[in-house]
Coordinates of C-alpha atoms in Angstrom, one line a residue:
X1 CA -112.9 42.0 49.0
X2 CA -111.1 43.8 46.1
X3 CA -112.6 46.8 44.3
X4 CA -114.1 46.2 41.0
X5 CA -113.0 48.5 38.5
X6 CA -114.5 49.0 35.1
X7 CA -112.8 48.0 31.9
X8 CA -111.9 50.5 29.3
X9 CA -115.3 50.1 27.5
X10 CA -117.5 49.2 30.4
X11 CA -120.2 51.7 30.7
X12 CA -119.2 53.5 27.5
X13 CA -122.1 52.1 25.6
X14 CA -124.7 53.2 28.2
X15 CA -123.1 56.6 28.3
X16 CA -123.2 57.0 24.4
X17 CA -126.8 55.8 24.3
X18 CA -127.6 58.2 27.0
X19 CA -126.0 61.2 25.2
X20 CA -127.7 60.3 22.0
X21 CA -131.2 60.2 23.5
X22 CA -130.4 63.4 25.5
X23 CA -129.1 65.0 22.2
X24 CA -132.4 64.2 20.6
X25 CA -134.6 65.4 23.4
X26 CA -132.4 68.6 23.7
X27 CA -132.8 69.6 19.8
X28 CA -136.5 68.8 20.0
X29 CA -137.0 71.0 23.0
X30 CA -135.0 73.9 21.5
X31 CA -136.8 73.6 18.1
X32 CA -140.1 73.6 20.0
X33 CA -139.0 76.6 22.0
X34 CA -137.9 78.5 18.9
X35 CA -141.0 77.6 16.9
X36 CA -143.9 79.9 16.3
X37 CA -146.1 77.5 18.3
X38 CA -144.7 77.8 21.9
X39 CA -143.5 80.8 23.9
X40 CA -141.2 79.3 26.4
X41 CA -140.7 81.2 29.5
X42 CA -137.3 82.7 29.8
X43 CA -136.2 81.1 33.0
X44 CA -137.6 77.7 32.0
X45 CA -135.7 77.8 28.6
X46 CA -132.5 78.8 30.3
X47 CA -132.6 76.5 33.3
X48 CA -133.6 73.4 31.2
X49 CA -130.8 74.3 28.6
X50 CA -128.3 74.5 31.4
X51 CA -129.4 71.2 32.9
X52 CA -129.3 69.3 29.7
X53 CA -125.9 70.7 28.9
X54 CA -124.4 69.9 32.2
X55 CA -125.7 66.2 32.0
X56 CA -124.3 66.0 28.5
X57 CA -120.9 67.1 29.8
X58 CA -121.0 64.7 32.8
X59 CA -121.8 61.8 30.4
X60 CA -119.3 62.9 27.9
X61 CA -116.4 63.4 30.3
X62 CA -116.9 61.1 33.3
X63 CA -114.9 61.6 36.5
X64 CA -113.2 58.3 36.3
X65 CA -113.8 54.7 35.2
X66 CA -114.0 53.2 38.6
X67 CA -116.8 53.0 41.3
X68 CA -115.8 56.1 43.0
X69 CA -115.8 58.0 39.8
X70 CA -119.3 56.7 38.9
X71 CA -120.6 57.7 42.4
X72 CA -119.2 61.3 42.0
X73 CA -120.9 61.6 38.6
X74 CA -124.2 60.2 39.9
X75 CA -124.2 62.7 42.8
X76 CA -123.3 65.6 40.5
X77 CA -126.2 64.5 38.1
X78 CA -128.5 64.4 40.9
X79 CA -127.4 67.9 42.2
X80 CA -127.8 69.2 38.8
X81 CA -131.4 67.8 38.4
X82 CA -132.5 69.1 41.8
X83 CA -130.7 72.6 41.6
X84 CA -131.4 73.5 38.0
X85 CA -134.7 71.5 37.8
X86 CA -135.9 73.7 40.9
X87 CA -135.8 76.8 38.6
X88 CA -137.9 75.0 36.0
X89 CA -140.5 73.7 38.4
X90 CA -140.8 77.0 40.5
X91 CA -140.4 79.5 37.7
X92 CA -143.7 81.3 38.4
X93 CA -142.7 82.1 41.9
X94 CA -139.1 82.9 41.0
X95 CA -139.8 85.4 38.5
X96 CA -141.9 87.6 40.9
X97 CA -139.5 87.2 43.7
X98 CA -138.3 90.8 44.9
X99 CA -134.4 90.9 44.9
X100 CA -132.4 91.5 48.0
X101 CA -135.5 92.1 50.2
X102 CA -135.7 88.8 52.1
X103 CA -133.3 86.2 53.6
X104 CA -132.7 83.2 51.5
X105 CA -134.2 80.0 53.1
X106 CA -131.8 76.9 53.7
X107 CA -133.3 75.2 50.6
X108 CA -132.8 78.2 48.5
X109 CA -129.2 78.4 49.6
X110 CA -128.7 74.8 48.9
X111 CA -130.1 74.8 45.4
X112 CA -128.2 78.0 44.5
X113 CA -124.8 76.8 45.8
X114 CA -125.5 73.3 44.2
X115 CA -126.1 75.0 40.9
X116 CA -122.8 76.9 41.0
X117 CA -120.8 73.7 41.9
X118 CA -122.3 71.7 39.1
X119 CA -121.9 74.4 36.5
X120 CA -118.3 75.0 37.5
X121 CA -117.4 71.4 37.5
X122 CA -119.0 71.0 34.2
X123 CA -117.0 73.9 32.9
X124 CA -113.8 72.4 34.4
X125 CA -114.3 69.1 32.6
X126 CA -115.1 70.9 29.2
X127 CA -112.7 73.8 29.2
X128 CA -110.2 73.2 31.9
X129 CA -109.5 75.4 35.0
X130 CA -108.8 78.8 33.4
X131 CA -112.5 80.1 33.6
X132 CA -113.1 78.2 36.9
X133 CA -110.3 80.0 38.6
X134 CA -111.5 83.2 37.3
X135 CA -115.0 82.6 38.6
X136 CA -113.7 81.6 41.9
X137 CA -111.5 84.8 42.2
X138 CA -114.7 86.8 41.5
X139 CA -116.7 84.8 43.9
X140 CA -114.0 85.6 46.7
X141 CA -114.0 89.3 45.6
X142 CA -117.6 89.3 46.3
X143 CA -117.2 88.4 50.1
X144 CA -113.6 89.9 50.7
X145 CA -114.2 93.1 48.8
X146 CA -114.7 95.3 51.9
X147 CA -111.3 94.2 53.3
X148 CA -109.5 95.5 50.1
X149 CA -109.6 98.9 51.6
X150 CA -106.8 97.9 53.8
X151 CA -104.5 97.2 50.9
X152 CA -103.5 100.6 49.4
X153 CA -103.0 99.4 45.7
X154 CA -106.3 97.4 45.8
X155 CA -108.2 100.1 47.7
X156 CA -109.9 101.5 44.4
X157 CA -111.5 98.0 43.9
X158 CA -113.0 97.9 47.4
X159 CA -116.8 97.6 47.8
X160 CA -119.4 97.6 50.6
X161 CA -119.6 93.7 50.7
X162 CA -122.0 91.1 49.6
X163 CA -124.1 89.0 52.1
X164 CA -125.0 85.3 51.5
X165 CA -128.7 86.1 50.7
X166 CA -127.6 88.8 48.4
X167 CA -125.2 86.5 46.6
X168 CA -127.8 83.7 46.5
X169 CA -130.4 86.1 45.0
X170 CA -127.9 87.5 42.4
X171 CA -126.5 84.2 41.3
X172 CA -129.7 82.1 41.1
X173 CA -133.0 84.0 41.7
X174 CA -132.3 86.8 39.0
X175 CA -131.4 87.1 35.4
X176 CA -128.1 88.6 36.2
X177 CA -126.2 85.5 37.4
X178 CA -126.2 81.9 36.1
X179 CA -129.5 82.4 34.1
X180 CA -128.3 85.7 32.8
X181 CA -128.1 87.2 29.2
X182 CA -125.3 84.9 28.3
X183 CA -127.1 81.7 29.1
X184 CA -130.2 83.2 27.4
X185 CA -128.4 83.8 24.1
X186 CA -126.9 80.4 24.5
X187 CA -130.2 78.9 24.8
X188 CA -132.3 81.1 22.3
X189 CA -129.8 81.6 19.4
X190 CA -126.3 79.8 19.8
X191 CA -127.6 76.2 20.4
X192 CA -129.6 76.3 17.1
X193 CA -126.9 78.0 15.0
X194 CA -124.3 75.3 16.3
X195 CA -126.8 72.7 15.3
X196 CA -127.3 74.2 12.0
X197 CA -123.5 74.0 11.2
X198 CA -123.1 70.5 12.7
X199 CA -126.1 69.0 10.7
X200 CA -125.1 70.6 7.5
X201 CA -121.5 69.5 7.8
X202 CA -122.3 65.9 8.6
X203 CA -124.8 65.9 5.7
X204 CA -122.0 66.7 3.3
X205 CA -122.3 70.5 3.2
X206 CA -118.6 70.7 4.7
X207 CA -117.1 68.8 1.8
X208 CA -119.2 70.7 -0.7
X209 CA -117.7 74.0 0.6
X210 CA -114.2 72.7 0.5
X211 CA -114.6 71.2 -3.0
X212 CA -116.1 74.2 -4.5
X213 CA -113.3 76.4 -2.9
X214 CA -110.8 74.2 -4.4
X215 CA -112.3 74.4 -7.8
X216 CA -112.4 78.2 -7.5
X217 CA -109.0 79.0 -6.1
X218 CA -106.9 75.7 -6.8
X219 CA -105.5 77.0 -10.0
X220 CA -104.1 80.4 -8.6
X221 CA -100.7 80.9 -7.1
X222 CA -100.5 79.0 -3.7
X223 CA -103.9 77.5 -4.5
X224 CA -104.1 75.0 -1.5
X225 CA -103.2 77.6 1.0
X226 CA -106.1 79.9 -0.5
X227 CA -108.3 76.9 -0.3
X228 CA -107.6 76.7 3.3
X229 CA -108.3 80.5 3.8
X230 CA -111.7 80.5 2.0
X231 CA -113.0 77.1 3.0
X232 CA -112.0 77.7 6.7
X233 CA -113.7 80.9 6.8
X234 CA -116.8 79.5 5.3
X235 CA -117.0 76.5 7.7
X236 CA -115.7 78.7 10.6
X237 CA -118.7 81.0 10.4
X238 CA -121.0 78.0 10.7
X239 CA -119.3 76.1 13.4
X240 CA -118.2 79.1 15.6
X241 CA -115.3 77.1 16.9
X242 CA -111.7 77.7 15.7
X243 CA -110.5 74.3 17.1
X244 CA -113.4 72.4 15.5
X245 CA -112.8 74.1 12.2
X246 CA -109.2 73.3 12.3
X247 CA -109.9 69.6 13.0
X248 CA -112.2 69.3 10.0
X249 CA -111.0 71.5 7.1
X250 CA -107.4 71.3 8.3
X251 CA -107.4 67.5 7.8
X252 CA -107.8 68.3 4.0
X253 CA -106.2 71.7 3.6
X254 CA -103.0 71.2 5.5
X255 CA -101.8 68.0 3.5
X256 CA -102.6 69.9 0.4
X257 CA -100.4 72.7 1.4
X258 CA -97.5 70.4 2.4
X259 CA -97.8 68.5 -0.9
X260 CA -97.4 71.9 -2.8
X261 CA -94.2 72.8 -0.8
X262 CA -95.4 75.1 2.0
X263 CA -93.2 74.8 5.2
X264 CA -95.0 72.6 7.8
X265 CA -95.3 75.5 10.4
X266 CA -96.7 77.9 7.7
X267 CA -99.3 75.3 6.6
X268 CA -100.5 74.9 10.1
X269 CA -100.5 78.5 10.9
X270 CA -102.5 79.6 7.9
X271 CA -105.2 77.0 8.7
X272 CA -105.3 78.2 12.4
X273 CA -105.7 81.8 11.3
X274 CA -108.3 81.2 8.6
X275 CA -110.4 78.9 11.0
X276 CA -110.2 81.6 13.8
X277 CA -111.4 84.3 11.3
X278 CA -114.6 82.4 10.7
X279 CA -115.9 83.6 14.1
X280 CA -115.9 87.3 12.8
X281 CA -117.3 86.4 9.3
X282 CA -120.7 87.3 8.6
X283 CA -123.6 86.3 8.2
X284 CA -123.4 83.8 11.0
X285 CA -120.3 84.5 12.9
X286 CA -119.3 83.1 16.2
X287 CA -121.4 82.6 19.3
X288 CA -120.1 85.9 21.0
X289 CA -121.6 88.0 18.2
X290 CA -125.2 87.1 19.4
X291 CA -124.1 88.1 23.0
X292 CA -122.9 91.4 21.7
X293 CA -126.2 92.1 20.1
X294 CA -128.0 91.3 23.3
X295 CA -125.7 93.3 25.6
X296 CA -125.9 96.4 23.3
X297 CA -129.6 95.9 22.8
X298 CA -129.3 96.2 19.0
X299 CA -130.5 94.0 16.3
X300 CA -128.1 91.2 15.3
X301 CA -128.0 92.5 11.7
X302 CA -126.3 95.5 12.9
X303 CA -123.6 93.6 14.4
X304 CA -123.3 91.5 11.1
X305 CA -123.1 94.8 9.2
X306 CA -120.4 96.1 11.6
X307 CA -118.3 92.9 11.3
X308 CA -118.4 92.8 7.4
X309 CA -115.4 95.2 6.4
X310 CA -113.2 94.1 9.4
X311 CA -113.7 90.5 8.2
X312 CA -112.8 91.6 4.7
X313 CA -109.6 93.3 6.0
X314 CA -108.8 89.9 8.0
X315 CA -108.9 87.8 5.0
X316 CA -107.3 90.4 2.6
X317 CA -104.3 90.4 4.9
X318 CA -104.3 86.7 5.1
X319 CA -104.7 86.0 1.4
X320 CA -102.1 88.5 0.6
X321 CA -99.6 86.9 2.9
X322 CA -100.3 83.5 1.5
X323 CA -99.9 84.9 -2.2
X324 CA -96.7 86.7 -1.3
X325 CA -95.4 83.5 0.4
X326 CA -96.2 81.5 -2.7
X327 CA -94.3 83.9 -4.8
X328 CA -91.3 83.9 -2.6
X329 CA -91.1 80.1 -2.6
X330 CA -92.0 79.9 -6.3
X331 CA -95.0 77.5 -5.8
X332 CA -97.1 76.4 -8.6
X333 CA -100.8 76.2 -8.8
X334 CA -102.7 72.9 -8.6
X335 CA -103.3 70.9 -11.8
X336 CA -106.7 71.6 -13.5
X337 CA -107.8 68.0 -12.9
X338 CA -106.8 68.1 -9.1
X339 CA -108.5 71.5 -8.7
X340 CA -111.7 70.3 -10.3
X341 CA -114.6 72.1 -12.2
X342 CA -116.5 74.8 -10.5
X343 CA -119.5 74.2 -12.6
X344 CA -119.5 70.4 -12.0
X345 CA -119.0 70.8 -8.3
X346 CA -121.8 73.4 -8.0
X347 CA -124.2 71.2 -10.1
X348 CA -123.5 68.2 -7.8
X349 CA -124.0 69.9 -4.6
X350 CA -125.9 73.2 -4.9
X351 CA -128.7 72.0 -2.8
X352 CA -126.4 72.6 0.3
X353 CA -126.6 76.3 -0.4
X354 CA -130.5 76.2 0.4
X355 CA -130.3 76.2 4.1
X356 CA -127.5 79.0 4.1
X357 CA -129.6 81.2 1.7
X358 CA -132.9 80.6 3.7
X359 CA -131.1 81.6 7.0
X360 CA -129.7 84.6 5.7
X361 CA -132.8 85.6 3.8
X362 CA -134.9 85.3 6.9
X363 CA -132.5 87.4 9.0
X364 CA -132.4 90.1 6.3
X365 CA -136.2 90.2 6.3
X366 CA -135.9 91.2 10.1
X367 CA -136.9 87.9 11.7
X368 CA -135.0 87.0 14.9
X369 CA -131.9 84.9 14.8
X370 CA -133.6 82.2 16.7
X371 CA -136.8 82.2 14.4
X372 CA -134.4 82.2 11.4
X373 CA -132.2 79.3 12.7
X374 CA -135.3 77.3 13.5
X375 CA -136.1 77.1 9.8
X376 CA -132.4 76.9 8.8
X377 CA -132.0 73.8 11.0
X378 CA -135.1 72.2 9.5
X379 CA -133.8 72.9 5.9
X380 CA -130.4 71.5 6.9
X381 CA -132.0 68.3 8.0
X382 CA -134.3 68.0 4.9
X383 CA -131.7 69.0 2.2
X384 CA -129.8 65.8 2.1
X385 CA -132.9 63.9 1.1
X386 CA -133.8 66.1 -1.9
X387 CA -131.3 64.3 -4.2
X388 CA -130.2 60.7 -4.2
X389 CA -126.7 61.7 -4.6
X390 CA -126.8 63.5 -1.2
X391 CA -129.0 61.1 0.6
X392 CA -127.8 60.0 4.1
X393 CA -128.9 57.3 6.6
X394 CA -130.8 58.3 9.8
X395 CA -127.7 57.1 11.8
X396 CA -125.5 59.8 10.1
X397 CA -128.3 62.4 10.7
X398 CA -128.4 61.4 14.5
X399 CA -124.7 61.7 14.6
X400 CA -124.9 65.3 13.2
X401 CA -127.5 66.1 15.9
X402 CA -125.1 64.6 18.6
X403 CA -122.1 66.4 17.3
X404 CA -124.0 69.8 17.5
X405 CA -125.3 69.1 21.0
X406 CA -121.8 68.2 22.3
X407 CA -120.5 71.6 20.9
X408 CA -123.5 73.6 22.1
X409 CA -123.1 72.0 25.6
X410 CA -119.7 73.3 26.0
X411 CA -120.8 76.8 25.0
X412 CA -123.8 76.6 27.4
X413 CA -121.7 75.8 30.5
X414 CA -119.1 78.6 29.5
X415 CA -122.1 81.0 29.3
X416 CA -123.4 79.9 32.7
X417 CA -120.0 80.3 34.3
X418 CA -119.5 83.7 32.6
X419 CA -122.9 84.7 34.2
X420 CA -121.3 84.2 37.6
X421 CA -118.7 86.8 36.8
X422 CA -121.1 89.1 35.2
X423 CA -123.4 89.0 38.2
X424 CA -120.7 89.7 40.7
X425 CA -119.4 92.6 38.6
X426 CA -122.9 94.2 38.7
X427 CA -123.6 93.6 42.4
X428 CA -120.1 94.9 43.5
X429 CA -120.1 97.8 41.2
X430 CA -116.6 96.4 39.9
X431 CA -117.4 97.5 36.3
X432 CA -117.5 101.1 37.3
X433 CA -114.5 100.7 39.5
X434 CA -112.5 98.9 36.7
X435 CA -113.4 101.5 34.2
X436 CA -112.1 104.2 36.5
X437 CA -108.7 102.4 37.0
X438 CA -108.3 101.8 33.2
X439 CA -109.1 105.5 32.6
X440 CA -106.6 106.6 35.3
X441 CA -103.8 104.4 33.8
X442 CA -104.5 105.8 30.2
X443 CA -104.4 109.3 31.5
X444 CA -107.5 110.1 29.6
X445 CA -106.2 109.0 26.3
X446 CA -108.2 106.6 24.1
X447 CA -105.2 105.4 22.2
X448 CA -103.5 104.2 25.5
X449 CA -106.7 102.7 26.6
X450 CA -107.0 100.7 23.6
X451 CA -103.4 99.2 24.1
X452 CA -104.3 98.4 27.6
X453 CA -107.6 96.8 26.6
X454 CA -105.6 94.7 23.9
X455 CA -103.4 93.5 26.6
X456 CA -106.3 92.8 29.0
X457 CA -108.0 91.0 26.3
X458 CA -105.1 88.6 25.8
X459 CA -104.8 88.1 29.7
X460 CA -108.6 87.5 30.2
X461 CA -108.9 85.3 27.0
X462 CA -105.7 83.1 27.7
X463 CA -107.1 79.5 27.6
X464 CA -110.7 80.6 27.6
X465 CA -113.1 80.1 24.7
X466 CA -114.0 83.1 22.8
X467 CA -117.6 83.5 24.2
X468 CA -116.4 83.6 27.8
X469 CA -113.5 85.8 27.0
X470 CA -115.7 88.3 25.2
X471 CA -118.3 88.3 28.1
X472 CA -115.6 89.2 30.7
X473 CA -114.2 92.0 28.6
X474 CA -117.6 93.4 27.5
X475 CA -118.3 93.7 31.2
X476 CA -114.9 95.1 32.4
X477 CA -113.0 96.6 29.4
X478 CA -115.7 97.9 26.9
X479 CA -117.2 100.3 29.4
X480 CA -113.9 102.0 29.9
X481 CA -113.3 102.5 26.2
X482 CA -116.8 103.9 25.9
X483 CA -116.1 106.2 28.8
X484 CA -113.1 107.7 27.0
X485 CA -115.0 108.4 23.9
X486 CA -115.2 105.3 21.7
X487 CA -118.3 104.3 20.0
X488 CA -120.1 101.6 22.1
X489 CA -120.4 99.4 19.1
X490 CA -116.7 99.8 18.2
X491 CA -115.7 99.3 21.8
X492 CA -117.5 95.8 21.9
X493 CA -116.3 95.0 18.5
X494 CA -112.7 95.8 19.6
X495 CA -112.9 93.4 22.5
X496 CA -114.8 90.8 20.5
X497 CA -112.2 90.9 17.9
X498 CA -109.3 90.4 20.3
X499 CA -111.2 87.7 22.1
X500 CA -111.3 85.9 18.8
X501 CA -107.5 86.5 18.1
X502 CA -106.8 85.0 21.5
X503 CA -107.2 81.7 19.7
X504 CA -103.9 82.2 17.8
X505 CA -102.0 84.3 20.3
X506 CA -99.2 82.5 22.3
X507 CA -98.5 81.2 24.6
X508 CA -101.9 79.4 24.5
X509 CA -102.9 79.6 20.9
X510 CA -105.4 76.7 20.9
X511 CA -106.3 76.8 17.2
X512 CA -102.6 76.7 16.2
X513 CA -102.1 73.8 18.7
X514 CA -104.9 72.0 17.2
X515 CA -103.2 72.5 13.5
X516 CA -99.8 71.4 14.8
X517 CA -100.4 67.6 14.9
X518 CA -101.9 67.6 11.4
X519 CA -99.0 69.6 10.0
X520 CA -96.6 67.4 11.8
X521 CA -94.9 70.3 13.5
X522 CA -94.2 71.5 17.1
X523 CA -97.2 73.4 18.7
X524 CA -95.0 76.2 19.7
X525 CA -93.7 76.8 16.2
X526 CA -97.1 76.8 14.6
X527 CA -98.3 79.1 17.4
X528 CA -95.7 81.7 16.8
X529 CA -95.8 81.4 13.0
X530 CA -99.5 82.1 13.2
X531 CA -98.9 85.1 15.4
X532 CA -96.3 86.4 13.1
X533 CA -98.5 85.9 9.9
X534 CA -101.4 87.4 11.8
X535 CA -99.7 90.5 12.9
X536 CA -101.2 92.7 10.3
X537 CA -104.7 91.5 11.5
X538 CA -104.0 92.8 15.0
X539 CA -104.2 96.4 13.9
X540 CA -107.7 96.0 12.4
X541 CA -109.5 96.8 15.6
X542 CA -107.5 100.1 16.0
X543 CA -108.6 101.0 12.5
X544 CA -112.3 100.6 13.0
X545 CA -112.3 102.5 16.5
X546 CA -110.6 105.5 15.0
X547 CA -112.5 105.0 11.7
X548 CA -116.0 104.1 12.7
X549 CA -117.2 104.4 9.2
X550 CA -115.7 100.8 8.7
X551 CA -118.4 99.5 11.0
X552 CA -121.2 101.2 9.0
X553 CA -120.6 99.9 5.4
X554 CA -123.0 102.4 3.6
X555 CA -121.7 103.7 0.2
X556 CA -119.7 107.0 0.6
X557 CA -116.5 108.5 -0.6
X558 CA -115.3 108.6 3.0
X559 CA -115.8 104.8 3.1
X560 CA -113.9 104.1 0.1
X561 CA -111.0 106.4 1.2
X562 CA -111.0 104.7 4.6
X563 CA -111.3 101.2 3.2
X564 CA -108.4 101.9 0.7
X565 CA -106.2 103.2 3.5
X566 CA -106.9 100.2 5.6
X567 CA -106.3 97.7 2.8
X568 CA -102.9 99.4 2.1
X569 CA -102.0 99.3 5.9
X570 CA -102.7 95.5 6.4
X571 CA -101.2 94.8 2.9
X572 CA -98.0 96.6 3.8
X573 CA -97.6 94.7 7.1
X574 CA -98.4 91.6 5.3
X575 CA -95.6 92.2 2.9
X576 CA -93.3 93.0 6.0
X577 CA -94.1 89.6 7.6
X578 CA -93.4 87.6 4.5
X579 CA -90.5 89.7 3.3
X580 CA -91.5 89.8 -0.3
X581 CA -93.0 92.5 -2.4
X582 CA -92.8 93.7 -6.1
X583 CA -91.0 90.5 -7.3
X584 CA -88.0 90.8 -4.8
X585 CA -87.1 90.2 -1.2
X586 CA -87.5 93.2 1.1
X587 CA -84.5 94.7 2.6
X588 CA -84.5 96.1 6.3
X589 CA -85.0 99.7 4.8
X590 CA -87.9 98.6 2.7
X591 CA -89.4 97.0 5.6
X592 CA -89.1 100.0 7.7
X593 CA -90.6 102.0 4.9
X594 CA -93.6 99.6 4.7
X595 CA -94.0 99.8 8.5
X596 CA -94.1 103.6 8.3
X597 CA -96.8 103.3 5.5
X598 CA -99.0 101.1 7.7
X599 CA -98.8 103.4 10.8
X600 CA -99.7 106.5 8.6
X601 CA -102.6 104.7 7.0
X602 CA -104.1 103.7 10.3
X603 CA -105.3 107.1 11.5
X604 CA -107.4 109.4 9.3
X605 CA -105.8 112.5 7.8
X606 CA -105.0 113.7 4.3
X607 CA -101.4 114.5 5.0
X608 CA -100.6 111.2 6.8
X609 CA -102.2 109.3 3.8
X610 CA -100.2 111.4 1.2
X611 CA -96.9 110.6 3.3
X612 CA -97.7 107.0 3.4
X613 CA -98.2 106.8 -0.3
X614 CA -94.9 108.6 -0.8
X615 CA -93.1 106.0 1.5
X616 CA -94.9 103.1 -0.5
X617 CA -93.7 104.7 -3.8
X618 CA -90.1 104.8 -2.3
X619 CA -90.4 101.2 -1.3
X620 CA -91.6 100.4 -4.9
X621 CA -88.5 102.3 -6.2
X622 CA -86.1 100.3 -4.0
X623 CA -87.6 96.9 -5.0
X624 CA -87.5 97.7 -8.6
X625 CA -83.7 98.7 -8.2
X626 CA -83.1 95.5 -6.4
X627 CA -84.8 93.5 -9.2
X628 CA -82.7 95.2 -11.8
X629 CA -79.5 94.6 -10.0
X630 CA -80.4 90.9 -9.6
X631 CA -81.1 90.6 -13.2
X632 CA -78.0 92.3 -14.1
X633 CA -75.8 89.9 -12.1
X634 CA -77.6 86.9 -13.5
X635 CA -76.6 87.9 -17.1

């Protein structure tokens, strides 16, 4: 008897229906948990959040379209219900269980290991093997750590060993493993903020932001590229995903840039960088920003305030690069009719600003991010029905809910997997050991440690989403920087910033790779172009670590002075990358002078700043001379 295999669409309808139903259940559950009417126990919220996210991933990305694949998915789904549902059902006894004082029973070992299996499998399907391999390496480290003392170069990382019962307690029966801080932030905050962005986008808010940006910037030099920068920043701070942002705004902005005359790799690179920057753009930022607030134990608004000026420097560097490129290529602005009227666009879609204003106002009033997002999501759902011109059908609204749930599920399984790493780091003492190793390599120098931390950020973040990359670095790298004298908030902002920049850093520049097909260019070319254009942005973290006033934007002369130096530094490097400044191409000597200016402006000091200004004046003189010579030859 031959095996019956499913056709390409067989079972797809059932899966889609199940995902839609689960998406509605999931948003209802999280809205109820965030509302003022129900205080959900932490473990119940986190375990239920993980369970629903795993089931969504299994349905969304099935093992295979034949009988064996269906059987695998059914078994994994059953394991997920049993293992993660166990925590929901037995929450009262689990939360009072004393850690590491009793042997785990066979049932407890089974549910804990089953939870690990389903979480890692869901992560593999959603994000690939990078984070899974990292988790497996850390799990192996937990058990073989004592044997590392026999290997001389690994001896500093050896530990006393972790037994099976200890491992099970840490991974499952505590808030320091799968159900740790990362998953808690995902369940309490990130889910609702992702839903907020998805519902607002499907309702028409995304088109509104792009249209208003086009009207505001379209008639300037290089208008379409500036549209991409501003619109992608606005959308990126709501979606929290560089790749998703590229796919949505890039489908509109990249063709506009190509039409104006920008090279294909430049258009794709600009969109990738702008979309990536949305994750560090207040007030909403990316998912990892909520984790930073939880890990540091500070209000989220403090993280928002700290991110404000670094985000300004990010977009100043990119906008300047775009502007200089438009001058170099002699590109013209959009026609007035094509750009549109700002007043008319605002009049037709101002209601889409209501959810954003409400969300920001509530956070500024001191309400928690989850509470603020609760009302923000409700407002995003209601806003389309305030005017006939923005009215949407219920199917479109449900599609927005499903889109948000699919994105949030990916973040949830990444956070659960990252919790495995964090739990092992804590139980083995690896955090302290790793900090000592980094400190030793750096020779006690914070500057050297920052360079090592940047390299580690790219290695740990390679192929990983920002959230997972940040958690790993916050656990291992940030403590080392703090130990060497860096401000804790600055240290965490440093690793967060580079976790974000990993999205445009080759060889796995995922945001650039998402932009390449839209631009019709090779992914590697777009990736390396994004890296080169973004080079000025890579120095921003070094600036705010050495000048922490950039993280506390309170009006002062020191802040004005530091911000001015920082703008000159990123501006000088943007000019170097583009090769154009003061109306003429830059010579090698002029570029060297600008690099020197940037270096001198990074570190505080009156004499260094003055020397940097002298170099900049010298470059200006060289450029004016070059321009005069060109004009003389043309006459």
